Coordinates of C-alpha atoms in Angstrom, one line a residue:
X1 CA -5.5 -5.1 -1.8
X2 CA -2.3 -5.7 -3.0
X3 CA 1.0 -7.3 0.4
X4 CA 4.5 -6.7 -1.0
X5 CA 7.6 -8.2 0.4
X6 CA 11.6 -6.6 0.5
X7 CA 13.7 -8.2 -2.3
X8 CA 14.8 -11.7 -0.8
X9 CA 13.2 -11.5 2.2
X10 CA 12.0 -14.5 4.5
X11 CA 10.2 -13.1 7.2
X12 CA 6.3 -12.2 7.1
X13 CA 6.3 -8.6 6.7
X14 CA 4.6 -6.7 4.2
X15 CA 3.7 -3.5 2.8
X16 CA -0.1 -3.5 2.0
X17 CA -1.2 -1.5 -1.0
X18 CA -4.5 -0.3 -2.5
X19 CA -5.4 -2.3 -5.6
X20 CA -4.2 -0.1 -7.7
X21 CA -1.0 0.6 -6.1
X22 CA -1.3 4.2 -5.4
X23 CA -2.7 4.2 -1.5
X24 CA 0.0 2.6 0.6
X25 CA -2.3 1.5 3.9
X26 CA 0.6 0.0 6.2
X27 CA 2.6 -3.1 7.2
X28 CA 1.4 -6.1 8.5
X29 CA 3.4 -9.2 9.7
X30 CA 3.9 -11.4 12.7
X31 CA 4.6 -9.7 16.4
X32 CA 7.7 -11.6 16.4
X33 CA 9.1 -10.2 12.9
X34 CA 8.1 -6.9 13.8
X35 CA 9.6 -7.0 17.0
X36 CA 13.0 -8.8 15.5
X37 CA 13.3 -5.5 12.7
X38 CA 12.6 -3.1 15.2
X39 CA 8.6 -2.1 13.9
X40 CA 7.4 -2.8 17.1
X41 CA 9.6 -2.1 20.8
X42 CA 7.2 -4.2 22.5
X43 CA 3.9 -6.2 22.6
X44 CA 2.2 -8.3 25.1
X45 CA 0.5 -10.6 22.3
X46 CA 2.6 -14.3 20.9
X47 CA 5.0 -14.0 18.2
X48 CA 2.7 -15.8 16.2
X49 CA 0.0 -13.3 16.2
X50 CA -0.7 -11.2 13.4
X51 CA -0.2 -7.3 13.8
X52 CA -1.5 -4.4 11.2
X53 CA 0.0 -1.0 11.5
X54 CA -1.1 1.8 9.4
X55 CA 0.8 3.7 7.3
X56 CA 1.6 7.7 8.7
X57 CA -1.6 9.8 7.2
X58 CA -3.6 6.9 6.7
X59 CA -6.4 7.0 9.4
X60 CA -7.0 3.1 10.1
X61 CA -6.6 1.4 13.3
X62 CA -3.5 -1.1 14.4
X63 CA -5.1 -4.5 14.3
X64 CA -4.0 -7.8 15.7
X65 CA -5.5 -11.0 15.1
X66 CA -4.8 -14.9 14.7
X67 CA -4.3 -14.7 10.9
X68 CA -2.9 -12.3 8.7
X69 CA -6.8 -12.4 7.3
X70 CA -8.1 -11.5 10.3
X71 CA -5.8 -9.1 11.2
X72 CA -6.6 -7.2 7.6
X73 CA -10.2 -7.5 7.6
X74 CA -10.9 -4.0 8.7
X75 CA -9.3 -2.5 5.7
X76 CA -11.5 -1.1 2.9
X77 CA -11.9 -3.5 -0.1

C-alpha cells in the first residue's frame, strides 16, 4: 500500500493506493483535518483519532482507530 500527500501540504491526509498504483482505496487522516477541509461534517470521535474512508466504488468499510496503522489494518495487503 502506497499514502500520497497534496503538493506542499502539512496536514495528515492521504490518498491510499494499491501497491502498484492502479486501485485508489480512499483517504485516511486525522478527524480533525478531515473535519478542517471539509471530508467529514461531523464526528463524535477526538481530533486526534485516525479516520479511513473509502474511495466511491471501492467496497471497504470507514475505519477509525488510534493510529493511522490501526485505522488501515483492514485493508487488503
Amino acid at each position: 500500500m502506497k499514502l500520497t500527500k497534496r503538493k506542499d501540504s502539512k496536514d495528515s491526509i492521504r490518498k491510499v493506493w494499491s501497491d502498484d498504483k492502479e486501485v485508489l482505496f480512499g483517504i485516511v487522516g486525522t478527524v480533525a483535518d478531515l473535519l478542517r477541509v471539509g471530508i467529514l461534517e461531523w464526528a463524535d470521535y477526538p481530533g486526534e483519532t485516525w479516520c479511513f474512508i473509502n474511495a466511491p466504488g471501492i467496497m471497504l468499510e470507514t475505519k477509525f482507530g488510534p493510529t493511522r496503522e490501526a485505522s488501515l489494518a483492514h485493508l487488503p495487503k
